[in-house]
PDB file of C-alpha atoms in Angstrom:
ATOM      1  CA  MET A   1     102.436  93.582  98.733  1.00 47.00           C
ATOM      2  CA  LEU A   2     106.014  93.111  97.611  1.00 44.00           C
ATOM      3  CA  ALA A   3     107.481  94.778 100.711  1.00 45.00           C
ATOM      4  CA  ALA A   4     105.643  92.346 102.981  1.00 44.00           C
ATOM      5  CA  LEU A   5     106.956  89.392 101.012  1.00 45.00           C
ATOM      6  CA  ALA A   6     110.495  90.761 101.156  1.00 45.00           C
ATOM      7  CA  LEU A   7     110.223  91.116 104.926  1.00 44.00           C
ATOM      8  CA  LEU A   8     109.020  87.545 105.264  1.00 43.00           C
ATOM      9  CA  GLU A   9     111.991  86.253 103.294  1.00 53.00           C
ATOM     10  CA  PRO A  10     114.771  88.873 103.299  1.00 49.00           C
ATOM     11  CA  ARG A  11     117.310  86.294 102.095  1.00 55.00           C
ATOM     12  CA  SER A  12     115.272  85.362  99.061  1.00 60.00           C
ATOM     13  CA  ARG A  13     117.471  84.522  96.114  1.00 67.00           C
ATOM     14  CA  ASP A  14     115.105  86.161  93.673  1.00 76.00           C
ATOM     15  CA  PRO A  15     117.551  88.426  91.815  1.00 73.00           C
ATOM     16  CA  GLY A  16     114.784  90.739  90.668  1.00 86.00           C
ATOM     17  CA  LEU A  17     113.265  91.365  94.095  1.00 90.00           C
ATOM     18  CA  GLU A  18     115.749  94.050  95.116  1.00 90.00           C
ATOM     19  CA  LEU A  19     115.330  95.858  91.806  1.00 91.00           C
ATOM     20  CA  ARG A  20     111.540  95.768  92.141  1.00 93.00           C
ATOM     21  CA  LEU A  21     111.759  97.071  95.712  1.00 93.00           C
ATOM     22  CA  ARG A  22     114.078  99.900  94.648  1.00 93.00           C
ATOM     23  CA  ARG A  23     111.735 100.874  91.838  1.00 95.00           C
ATOM     24  CA  LEU A  24     108.735 100.832  94.149  1.00 95.00           C
ATOM     25  CA  ALA A  25     110.634 102.931  96.704  1.00 95.00           C
ATOM     26  CA  GLU A  26     111.435 105.428  93.959  1.00 95.00           C
ATOM     27  CA  GLN A  27     107.784 105.502  92.880  1.00 96.00           C
ATOM     28  CA  GLN A  28     106.523 105.725  96.469  1.00 97.00           C
ATOM     29  CA  PRO A  29     109.347 107.564  98.252  1.00 96.00           C
ATOM     30  CA  ASP A  30     107.213 108.353 101.309  1.00 97.00           C
ATOM     31  CA  ASN A  31     106.407 104.680 102.008  1.00 98.00           C
ATOM     32  CA  PRO A  32     108.666 103.668 104.912  1.00 98.00           C
ATOM     33  CA  ARG A  33     107.790  99.977 104.600  1.00 97.00           C
ATOM     34  CA  LEU A  34     109.410  99.793 101.173  1.00 96.00           C
ATOM     35  CA  HIS A  35     112.622 101.375 102.457  1.00 97.00           C
ATOM     36  CA  PHE A  36     112.566  99.050 105.478  1.00 97.00           C
ATOM     37  CA  ALA A  37     112.100  95.977 103.281  1.00 96.00           C
ATOM     38  CA  LEU A  38     114.986  97.053 101.066  1.00 96.00           C
ATOM     39  CA  ALA A  39     117.160  97.714 104.125  1.00 97.00           C
ATOM     40  CA  SER A  40     116.346  94.289 105.542  1.00 96.00           C
ATOM     41  CA  ARG A  41     117.513  92.659 102.308  1.00 95.00           C
ATOM     42  CA  HIS A  42     120.794  94.569 102.517  1.00 95.00           C
ATOM     43  CA  ALA A  43     121.224  93.645 106.186  1.00 97.00           C
ATOM     44  CA  ALA A  44     120.579  89.962 105.457  1.00 94.00           C
ATOM     45  CA  ARG A  45     123.525  90.116 103.046  1.00 93.00           C
ATOM     46  CA  GLN A  46     125.574  92.178 105.529  1.00 97.00           C
ATOM     47  CA  GLU A  47     125.674  95.159 103.182  1.00 97.00           C
ATOM     48  CA  TRP A  48     125.686  97.519 106.130  1.00 99.00           C
ATOM     49  CA  ARG A  49     126.260 100.823 104.320  1.00 99.00           C
ATOM     50  CA  ARG A  50     123.329 100.217 102.018  1.00 98.00           C
ATOM     51  CA  ALA A  51     121.236  98.885 104.899  1.00 98.00           C
ATOM     52  CA  GLN A  52     122.041 101.946 107.006  1.00 99.00           C
ATOM     53  CA  GLN A  53     120.923 104.322 104.280  1.00 98.00           C
ATOM     54  CA  ALA A  54     117.692 102.445 103.603  1.00 98.00           C
ATOM     55  CA  TYR A  55     116.908 102.098 107.339  1.00 99.00           C
ATOM     56  CA  PHE A  56     117.491 105.842 107.677  1.00 99.00           C
ATOM     57  CA  ASP A  57     115.135 106.431 104.751  1.00 98.00           C
ATOM     58  CA  ALA A  58     112.475 104.334 106.517  1.00 99.00           C
ATOM     59  CA  TRP A  59     113.021 106.007 109.888  1.00 98.00           C
ATOM     60  CA  SER A  60     112.983 109.519 108.461  1.00 98.00           C
ATOM     61  CA  ARG A  61     109.537 108.806 107.000  1.00 98.00           C
ATOM     62  CA  SER A  62     108.145 107.284 110.188  1.00 98.00           C
ATOM     63  CA  ARG A  63     110.023 108.670 113.185  1.00 98.00           C
ATOM     64  CA  ASP A  64     107.642 107.097 115.671  1.00 98.00           C
ATOM     65  CA  ASN A  65     108.474 103.517 114.663  1.00 99.00           C
ATOM     66  CA  PRO A  66     110.743 101.842 117.233  1.00 99.00           C
ATOM     67  CA  ASP A  67     111.721  99.037 114.844  1.00 99.00           C
ATOM     68  CA  TYR A  68     113.023 101.489 112.270  1.00 99.00           C
ATOM     69  CA  ALA A  69     115.126 103.249 114.930  1.00 99.00           C
ATOM     70  CA  PHE A  70     116.408  99.933 116.315  1.00 99.00           C
ATOM     71  CA  ASN A  71     117.420  98.521 112.944  1.00 99.00           C
ATOM     72  CA  LEU A  72     119.099 101.790 112.033  1.00 99.00           C
ATOM     73  CA  ALA A  73     121.046 101.505 115.305  1.00 99.00           C
ATOM     74  CA  VAL A  74     122.130  97.965 114.423  1.00 99.00           C
ATOM     75  CA  ALA A  75     123.353  99.036 110.985  1.00 99.00           C
ATOM     76  CA  LEU A  76     125.247 102.001 112.449  1.00 99.00           C
ATOM     77  CA  ASP A  77     126.696  99.677 115.092  1.00 98.00           C
ATOM     78  CA  HIS A  78     128.002  97.330 112.380  1.00 98.00           C
ATOM     79  CA  LEU A  79     129.608 100.297 110.636  1.00 99.00           C
ATOM     80  CA  GLY A  80     131.399 101.309 113.833  1.00 97.00           C
ATOM     81  CA  LYS A  81     129.412 104.537 114.187  1.00 97.00           C
ATOM     82  CA  ILE A  82     128.985 103.952 117.893  1.00 96.00           C
ATOM     83  CA  THR A  83     127.799 107.410 118.967  1.00 95.00           C
ATOM     84  CA  HIS A  84     125.073 107.434 116.333  1.00 97.00           C
ATOM     85  CA  ALA A  85     124.175 103.814 117.091  1.00 97.00           C
ATOM     86  CA  ALA A  86     123.779 104.633 120.791  1.00 97.00           C
ATOM     87  CA  ASN A  87     121.483 107.526 119.921  1.00 96.00           C
ATOM     88  CA  TYR A  88     119.210 105.310 117.835  1.00 98.00           C
ATOM     89  CA  TYR A  89     119.196 102.506 120.430  1.00 98.00           C
ATOM     90  CA  ARG A  90     118.011 105.158 122.922  1.00 96.00           C
ATOM     91  CA  LYS A  91     115.375 106.419 120.495  1.00 98.00           C
ATOM     92  CA  ALA A  92     114.188 102.876 119.853  1.00 98.00           C
ATOM     93  CA  LEU A  93     113.830 102.200 123.576  1.00 98.00           C
ATOM     94  CA  GLU A  94     112.006 105.486 124.093  1.00 98.00           C
ATOM     95  CA  LEU A  95     109.607 104.825 121.208  1.00 98.00           C
ATOM     96  CA  ALA A  96     108.980 101.260 122.395  1.00 98.00           C
ATOM     97  CA  ARG A  97     107.429 102.680 125.567  1.00 98.00           C
ATOM     98  CA  SER A  98     104.427 103.905 123.608  1.00 97.00           C
ATOM     99  CA  ARG A  99     104.294 101.577 120.626  1.00 97.00           C
ATOM    100  CA  PRO A 100     104.831  97.829 120.143  1.00 97.00           C
ATOM    101  CA  ALA A 101     108.235  96.782 118.855  1.00 98.00           C
ATOM    102  CA  SER A 102     109.569  93.553 117.402  1.00 97.00           C
ATOM    103  CA  PHE A 103     112.834  93.767 119.362  1.00 98.00           C
ATOM    104  CA  THR A 104     113.089  93.160 123.090  1.00 97.00           C
ATOM    105  CA  ASN A 105     113.888  96.098 125.310  1.00 97.00           C
ATOM    106  CA  ALA A 106     116.403  93.900 127.117  1.00 98.00           C
ATOM    107  CA  ALA A 107     118.374  93.256 123.912  1.00 96.00           C
ATOM    108  CA  ALA A 108     118.458  96.937 122.975  1.00 97.00           C
ATOM    109  CA  GLN A 109     119.398  97.997 126.501  1.00 97.00           C
ATOM    110  CA  GLN A 110     122.099  95.326 126.724  1.00 97.00           C
ATOM    111  CA  ARG A 111     123.747  96.481 123.500  1.00 97.00           C
ATOM    112  CA  LEU A 112     123.457 100.124 124.524  1.00 96.00           C
ATOM    113  CA  THR A 113     125.156  99.287 127.834  1.00 96.00           C
ATOM    114  CA  GLN A 114     127.919  97.432 125.976  1.00 96.00           C
ATOM    115  CA  ILE A 115     128.744 100.336 123.677  1.00 96.00           C
ATOM    116  CA  ASP A 116     128.137 103.112 126.219  1.00 93.00           C
ATOM    117  CA  PRO A 117     128.630 101.557 129.680  1.00 91.00           C
ATOM    118  CA  ALA A 118     128.929 104.904 131.463  1.00 88.00           C
ATOM    119  CA  GLY A 119     126.064 106.476 129.518  1.00 85.00           C
ATOM    120  CA  VAL A 120     128.275 109.354 128.450  1.00 84.00           C
ATOM    121  CA  LEU A 121     128.005 109.296 124.668  1.00 82.00           C
ATOM    122  CA  PRO A 122     126.281 112.483 123.511  1.00 81.00           C
ATOM    123  CA  TRP A 123     122.720 112.478 122.261  1.00 74.00           C
TER     124      TRP A 123
END
């Protein structure tokens, strides 16, 4: 599947890959993997606004996926949306308790502690 290939090589220089992913996401709007693959391409190029939107699209279609929540947190973090980022880091950590994740809990917790050391940012 195209999404799997895009995830394996998010920095691929294939100029048509992003267009194909966007078209597939439009044709299969409920497929979170397509949105995640598209977001990962944007993140690899540090296009954080586009990445944030696509990660949100993935997460909103699969709210039990800790990786989608974590990557959304990272994108929000890069955009300076610290309160929202903290919320999604917390969600990612919570979801990772019941489902495998590709990020380490230590990395997510460390970043959460850096941006919200007193744990006072609202949920």
